[in-house]
XYZ file of C-alpha atoms in Angstrom:
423
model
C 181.899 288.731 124.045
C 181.098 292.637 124.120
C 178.705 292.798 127.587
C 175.219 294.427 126.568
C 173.937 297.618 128.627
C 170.795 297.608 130.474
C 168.352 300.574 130.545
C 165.255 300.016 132.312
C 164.050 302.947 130.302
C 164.547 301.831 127.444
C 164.994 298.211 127.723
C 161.435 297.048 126.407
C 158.570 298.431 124.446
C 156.453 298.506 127.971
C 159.419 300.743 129.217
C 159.427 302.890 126.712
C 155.531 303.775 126.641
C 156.263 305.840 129.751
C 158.364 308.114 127.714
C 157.016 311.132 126.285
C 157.626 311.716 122.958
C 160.258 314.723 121.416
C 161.882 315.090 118.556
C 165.465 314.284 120.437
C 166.654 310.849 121.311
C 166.913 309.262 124.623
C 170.622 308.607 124.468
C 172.070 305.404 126.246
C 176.189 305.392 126.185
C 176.968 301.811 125.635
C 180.601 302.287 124.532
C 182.921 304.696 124.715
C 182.510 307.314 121.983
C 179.334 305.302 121.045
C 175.594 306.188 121.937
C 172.459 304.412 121.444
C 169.509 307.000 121.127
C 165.685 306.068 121.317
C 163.674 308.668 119.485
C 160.160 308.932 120.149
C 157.794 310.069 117.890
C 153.467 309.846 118.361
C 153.220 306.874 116.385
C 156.306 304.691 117.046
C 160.088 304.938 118.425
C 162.967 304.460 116.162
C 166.853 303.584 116.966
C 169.776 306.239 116.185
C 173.216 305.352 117.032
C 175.700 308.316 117.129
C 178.934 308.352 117.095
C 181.666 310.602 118.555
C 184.288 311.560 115.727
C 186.350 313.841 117.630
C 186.386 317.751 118.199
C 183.594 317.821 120.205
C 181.469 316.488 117.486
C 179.218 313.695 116.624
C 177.663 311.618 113.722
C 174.010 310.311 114.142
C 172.171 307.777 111.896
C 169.116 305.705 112.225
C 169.331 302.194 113.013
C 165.991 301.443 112.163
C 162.470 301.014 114.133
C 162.154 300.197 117.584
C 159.820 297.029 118.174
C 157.238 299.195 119.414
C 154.077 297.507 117.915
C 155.639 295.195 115.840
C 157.790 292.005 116.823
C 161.903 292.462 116.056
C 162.791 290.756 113.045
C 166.711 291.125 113.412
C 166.784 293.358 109.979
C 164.265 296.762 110.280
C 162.284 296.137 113.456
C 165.053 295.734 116.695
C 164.949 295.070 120.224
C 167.237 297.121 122.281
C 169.766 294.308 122.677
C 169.861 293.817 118.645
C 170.012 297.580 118.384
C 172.925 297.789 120.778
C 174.796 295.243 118.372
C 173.912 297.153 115.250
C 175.163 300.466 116.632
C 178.399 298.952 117.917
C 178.765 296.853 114.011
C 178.628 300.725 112.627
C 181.400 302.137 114.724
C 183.338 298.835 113.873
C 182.500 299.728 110.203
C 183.184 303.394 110.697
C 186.810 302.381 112.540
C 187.302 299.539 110.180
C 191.323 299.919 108.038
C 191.299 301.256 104.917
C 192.051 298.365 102.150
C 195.641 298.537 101.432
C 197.014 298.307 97.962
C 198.187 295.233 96.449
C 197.953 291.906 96.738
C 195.037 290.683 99.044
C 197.115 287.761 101.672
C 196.157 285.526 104.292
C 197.136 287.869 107.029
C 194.399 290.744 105.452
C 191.884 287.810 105.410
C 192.500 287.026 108.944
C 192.263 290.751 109.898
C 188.960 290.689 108.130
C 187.416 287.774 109.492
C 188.619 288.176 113.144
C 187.190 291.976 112.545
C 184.188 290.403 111.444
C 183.999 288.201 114.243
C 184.274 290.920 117.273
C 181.351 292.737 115.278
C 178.739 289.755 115.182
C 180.070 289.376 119.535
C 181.602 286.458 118.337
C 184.413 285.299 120.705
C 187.852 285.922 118.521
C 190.130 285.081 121.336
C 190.791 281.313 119.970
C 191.387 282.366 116.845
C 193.264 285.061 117.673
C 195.665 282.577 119.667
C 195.396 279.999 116.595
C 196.205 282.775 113.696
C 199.834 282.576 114.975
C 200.124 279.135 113.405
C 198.636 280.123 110.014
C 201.047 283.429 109.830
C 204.463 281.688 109.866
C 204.035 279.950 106.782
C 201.249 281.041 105.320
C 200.681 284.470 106.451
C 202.365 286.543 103.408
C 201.127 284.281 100.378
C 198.524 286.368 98.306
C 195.188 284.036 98.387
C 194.763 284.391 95.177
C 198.037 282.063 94.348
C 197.134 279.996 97.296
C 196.690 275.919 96.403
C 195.441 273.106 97.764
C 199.125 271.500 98.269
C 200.767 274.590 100.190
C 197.837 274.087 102.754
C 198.069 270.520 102.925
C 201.975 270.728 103.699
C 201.211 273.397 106.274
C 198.845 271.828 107.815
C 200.456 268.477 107.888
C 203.689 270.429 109.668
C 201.540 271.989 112.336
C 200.304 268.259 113.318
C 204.076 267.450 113.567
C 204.620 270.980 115.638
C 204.584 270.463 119.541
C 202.187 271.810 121.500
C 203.015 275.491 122.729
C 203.415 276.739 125.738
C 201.637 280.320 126.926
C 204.614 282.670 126.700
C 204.619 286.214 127.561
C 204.806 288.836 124.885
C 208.047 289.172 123.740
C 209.781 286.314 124.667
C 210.749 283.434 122.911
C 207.889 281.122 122.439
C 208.118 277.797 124.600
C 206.750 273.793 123.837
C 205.889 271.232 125.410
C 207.886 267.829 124.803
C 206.797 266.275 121.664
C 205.567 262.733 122.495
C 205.275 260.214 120.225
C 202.643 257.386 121.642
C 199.294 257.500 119.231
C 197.563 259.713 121.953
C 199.754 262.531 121.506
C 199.831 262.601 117.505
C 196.104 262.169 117.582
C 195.797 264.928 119.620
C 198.427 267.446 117.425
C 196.510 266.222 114.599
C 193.288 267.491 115.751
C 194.854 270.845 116.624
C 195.638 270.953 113.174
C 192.299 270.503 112.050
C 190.778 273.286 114.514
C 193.563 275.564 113.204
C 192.830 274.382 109.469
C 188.919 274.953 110.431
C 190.194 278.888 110.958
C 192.193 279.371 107.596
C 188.806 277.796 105.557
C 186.629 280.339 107.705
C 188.618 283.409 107.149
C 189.242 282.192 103.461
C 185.594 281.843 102.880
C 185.011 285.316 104.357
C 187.229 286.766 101.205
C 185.469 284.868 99.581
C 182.449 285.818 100.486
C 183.732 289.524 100.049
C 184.629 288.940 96.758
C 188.206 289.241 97.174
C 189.334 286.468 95.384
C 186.805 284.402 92.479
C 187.312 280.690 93.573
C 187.348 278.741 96.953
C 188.283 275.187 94.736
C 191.863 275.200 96.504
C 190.925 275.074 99.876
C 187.990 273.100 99.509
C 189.733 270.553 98.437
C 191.943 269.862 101.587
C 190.769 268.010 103.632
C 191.070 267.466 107.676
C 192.978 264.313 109.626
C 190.039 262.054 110.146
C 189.439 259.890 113.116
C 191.113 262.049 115.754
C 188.592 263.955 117.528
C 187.419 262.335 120.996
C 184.489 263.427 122.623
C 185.568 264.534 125.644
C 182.600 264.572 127.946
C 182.809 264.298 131.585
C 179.494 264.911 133.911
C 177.999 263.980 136.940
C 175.792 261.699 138.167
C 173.169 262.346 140.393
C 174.756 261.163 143.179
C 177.696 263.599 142.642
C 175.820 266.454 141.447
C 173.782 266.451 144.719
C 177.075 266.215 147.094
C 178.156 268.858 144.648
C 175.406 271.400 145.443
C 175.728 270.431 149.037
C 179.271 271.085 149.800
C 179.407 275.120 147.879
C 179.107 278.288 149.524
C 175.179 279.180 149.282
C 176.184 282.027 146.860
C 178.053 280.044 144.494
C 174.982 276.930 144.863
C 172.658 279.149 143.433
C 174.686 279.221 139.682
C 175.380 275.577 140.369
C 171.955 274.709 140.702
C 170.677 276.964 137.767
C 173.540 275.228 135.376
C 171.958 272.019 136.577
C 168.662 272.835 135.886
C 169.229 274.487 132.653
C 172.402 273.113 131.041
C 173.299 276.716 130.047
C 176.638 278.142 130.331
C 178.178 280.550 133.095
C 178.584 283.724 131.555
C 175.020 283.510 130.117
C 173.913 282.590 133.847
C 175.766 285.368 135.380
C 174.087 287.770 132.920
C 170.406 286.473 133.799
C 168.114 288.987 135.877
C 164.767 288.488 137.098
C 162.706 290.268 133.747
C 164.687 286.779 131.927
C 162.469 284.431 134.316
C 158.744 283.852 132.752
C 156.960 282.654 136.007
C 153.811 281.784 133.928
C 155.104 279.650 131.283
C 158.365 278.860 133.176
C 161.361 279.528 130.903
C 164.361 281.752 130.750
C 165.247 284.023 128.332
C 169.190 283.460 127.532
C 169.978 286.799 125.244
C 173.511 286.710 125.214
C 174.485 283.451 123.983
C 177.583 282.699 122.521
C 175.901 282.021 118.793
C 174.543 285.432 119.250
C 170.957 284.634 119.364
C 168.679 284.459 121.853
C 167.044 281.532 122.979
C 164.087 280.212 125.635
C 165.313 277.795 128.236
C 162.340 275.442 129.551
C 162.422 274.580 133.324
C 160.836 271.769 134.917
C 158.785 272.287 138.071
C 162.167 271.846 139.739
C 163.888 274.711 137.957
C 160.617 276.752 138.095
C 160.889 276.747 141.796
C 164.702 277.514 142.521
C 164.387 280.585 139.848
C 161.315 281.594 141.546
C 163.354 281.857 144.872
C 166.129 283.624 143.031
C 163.751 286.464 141.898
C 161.650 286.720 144.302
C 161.338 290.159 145.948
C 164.046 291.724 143.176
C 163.440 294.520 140.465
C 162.913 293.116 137.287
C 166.067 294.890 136.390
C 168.491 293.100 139.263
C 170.528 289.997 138.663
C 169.139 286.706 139.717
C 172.211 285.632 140.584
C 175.210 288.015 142.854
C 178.578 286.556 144.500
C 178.173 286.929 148.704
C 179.397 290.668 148.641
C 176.067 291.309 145.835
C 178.291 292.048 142.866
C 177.762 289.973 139.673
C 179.579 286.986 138.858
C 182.706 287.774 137.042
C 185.320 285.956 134.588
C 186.578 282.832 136.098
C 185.044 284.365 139.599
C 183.655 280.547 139.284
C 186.860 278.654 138.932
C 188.305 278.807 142.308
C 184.276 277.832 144.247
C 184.479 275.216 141.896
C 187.682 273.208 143.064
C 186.533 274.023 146.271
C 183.753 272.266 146.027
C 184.738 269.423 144.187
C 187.386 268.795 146.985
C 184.352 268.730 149.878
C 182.509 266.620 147.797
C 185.310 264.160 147.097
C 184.753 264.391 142.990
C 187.562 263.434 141.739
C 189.199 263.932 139.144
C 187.304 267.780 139.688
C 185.115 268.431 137.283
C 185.304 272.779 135.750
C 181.818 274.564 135.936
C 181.490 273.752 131.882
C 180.704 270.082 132.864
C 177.437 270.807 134.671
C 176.256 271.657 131.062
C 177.855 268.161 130.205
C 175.820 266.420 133.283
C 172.589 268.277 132.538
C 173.029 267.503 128.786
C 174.150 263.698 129.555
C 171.535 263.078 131.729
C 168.952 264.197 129.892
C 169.924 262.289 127.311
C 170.116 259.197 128.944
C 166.680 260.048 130.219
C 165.295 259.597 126.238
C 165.177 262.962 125.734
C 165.008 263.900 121.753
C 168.514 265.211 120.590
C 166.882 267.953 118.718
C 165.703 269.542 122.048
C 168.699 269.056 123.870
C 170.305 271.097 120.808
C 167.794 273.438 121.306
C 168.084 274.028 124.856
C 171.446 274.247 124.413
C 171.574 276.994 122.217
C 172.683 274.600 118.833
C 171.398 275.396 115.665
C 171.434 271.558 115.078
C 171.898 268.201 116.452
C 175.683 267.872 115.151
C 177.308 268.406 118.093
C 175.201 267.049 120.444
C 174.989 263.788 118.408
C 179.087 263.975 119.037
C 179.396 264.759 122.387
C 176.010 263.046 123.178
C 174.711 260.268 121.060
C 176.264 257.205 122.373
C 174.520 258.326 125.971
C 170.923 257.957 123.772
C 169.677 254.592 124.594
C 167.429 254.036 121.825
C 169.276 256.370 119.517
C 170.912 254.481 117.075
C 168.350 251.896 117.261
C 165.806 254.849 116.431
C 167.803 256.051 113.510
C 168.274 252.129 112.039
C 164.586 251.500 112.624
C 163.556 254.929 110.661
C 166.063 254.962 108.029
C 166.921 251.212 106.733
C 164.862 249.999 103.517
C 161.784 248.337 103.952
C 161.499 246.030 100.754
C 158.035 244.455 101.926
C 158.950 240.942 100.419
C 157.532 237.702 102.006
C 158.775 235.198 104.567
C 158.725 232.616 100.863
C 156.890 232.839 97.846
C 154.997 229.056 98.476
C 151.135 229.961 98.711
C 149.796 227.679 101.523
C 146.992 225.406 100.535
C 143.601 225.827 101.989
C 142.269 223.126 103.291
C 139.074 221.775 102.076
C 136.259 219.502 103.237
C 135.875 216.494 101.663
């Protein structure tokens, strides 16, 4: 995921009332070759990206209007995040390949749909990884002439392919044994359905594109069923509490704020004290990995550790820094994390991802509606959290039975008792 600039400047519309206003932008480099530009006029600011197209020259274009007055509504009124990812979707658009000639294949689609991806700050590294096992066999067919049994007998031989090994560019790639207990097919089976889940995706893109008129051959294959496993592990509260305990008191700060908020560490590392509302106690997450931002509620609990974390800080500086101040990094977690695990005798350890699992579980178990745990989350709906979650949910299939089964309001028996009568 592309990391967004900061600009205190520029950052909000409060920010940018202290600039005076000129006809030139207020430039912000937030890639290379790539500026965003703020320019303010007496009524209003509007966004300009320009781009650097070599010989000492540049292209400019608007964007579209800053949310000055009114609030950003993702299309012509952005925030300076939303602008940054517009500008940066232009330069991928400006540096996008020209469409070759002929036949439109697989590969091309993939090309287009992992392009796609890195512009919406979509993570393409899994797919990316995954693609190699569509290319082999599939890679050179035009999608046009693509049917429905050439992807079912490619995806039935990549559930009967061993697992692979990392291998350094170049060399020969390695596998793992191929084992042949139920465990071990189930588990190549669903890697065939995650890497069958990529070919539909970058299909549908053409698609989409209009690069081929029907989608019928693909839609009709379908995935191995019954082979994904939820695999959840969390804490309890027992073992998050000897958890916080035994880490470094750098590294218990982002421990405690995934426990309190469920959200994930990059998003964490990326928080600074302007994404803490004191007064209404939430968190503004606005780098998530669906690429939309969301509001985190804390409970009195969380209200007062992030209220310790940004106290006496900039609105601008991190809430969170490793012991030497400097933010937290790429698996900077990873190695605080065993560490930890090993003085608090969890075992087997558990990776920082499961504190999202624990606060997620828990909260759960607690009777919390799975439509705000999705939401807190970051889902868009309940789907996976009803997978990963729903069996935790006390009352939840109960709820669902008890809301959804027919009521057919007939009566115990259809004998009218007799009322008795004085004689």
């Amino acid at each position: 995921m592309v990391e967004k600039v900061r600009d205190r400047k520029m950052d909000t519309p409060n920010a940018r009332k202290a600039l005076p206003a000129r006809g030139k932008p207020y430039y912000r480099t937030i890639a290379k070759g790539l500026h965003l530009g703020y320019r303010k006029g007496q009524t209003g600011g509007r966004w300009v990206a320009r781009h650097y197209i070599g010989g000492q020259d540049y292209v400019v274009e608007t964007i579209a209007d800053a949310d000055d007055k009114l609030e950003a509504n993702g299309t012509t009124v952005l925030t300076f995040s939303q602008a940054q990812d517009r500008a940066r979707q232009l330069q991928a658009d400006r540096h996008a390949p020209t469409p070759k000639a002929g036949p439109y294949t697989v590969n091309d689609a993939l090309d287009a749909y992992v392009h796609w991806m890195e512009g919406k700050r979509k993570s393409a590294r899994d797919t990316k990884w995954r693609r190699k096992l569509i290319e082999a066999e599939l890679g050179d067919k035009e999608v046009a002439k693509l049917t429905a049994d050439e992807i079912r007998k490619w995806h039935r031989k990549v559930s009967e392919t061993p697992p692979r090994l990392r291998t350094k560019e170049g060399e020969q790639q390695r596998y793992r044994d191929l084992g042949t207990d139920s465990a071990s097919i189930r588990q190549r089976r669903a890697t065939a359905n995650r890497v069958l889940t990529i070919l539909k995706a970058a299909l549908n893109y053409a698609w989409r594109e209009g690069k081929v008129d029907s989608d019928k051959e693909w839609r009709r294959v379908e995935p191995f069923e019954d082979v994904e496993t939820a695999r959840v592990r969390y804490l309890s509260i027992a073992e998050a509490k000897r958890l916080v305990n035994a880490c470094e008191p750098d590294f218990r700060s982002i421990v405690q704020a995934a426990l309190q908020t469920g959200a994930r560490y990059g998003e964490l590392a990326r928080l600074t004290v302007a994404d803490f509302n004191s007064d209404v106690g939430t968190l503004t997450i606005g780098e998530s990995k669906s690429g939309e931002v969301r509001h985190v509620v804390l409970t009195e609990e969380g209200k007062k550790l992030f209220g310790q974390l940004a106290s006496g800080k900039e609105g601008t500086a991190l809430l969170m820094t490793n012991a030497a101040g400097n933010p937290w990094g790429k698996s900077h977690q990873s190695r605080p994390m065993t560490d930890a695990c090993a003085a608090a005798k969890i075992n087997p350890v558990i990776g920082f991802h499961g504190l999202r699992h624990t606060w997620a579980s828990l909260a759960v178990m607690n009777g919390m509606p799975l439509l705000v745990v999705a939401a807190q989350l970051g889902h868009t709906d309940t789907r996976m959290v009803e997978k990963h979650y729903g069996h935790l949910s006390k009352s939840y299939i109960a709820d669902a039975v008890r809301a959804g089964a027919p009521r057919f309001g007939i009566e115990d028996t259809n004998v009218v008792p007799m009322e008795a009568t004085n004689v």
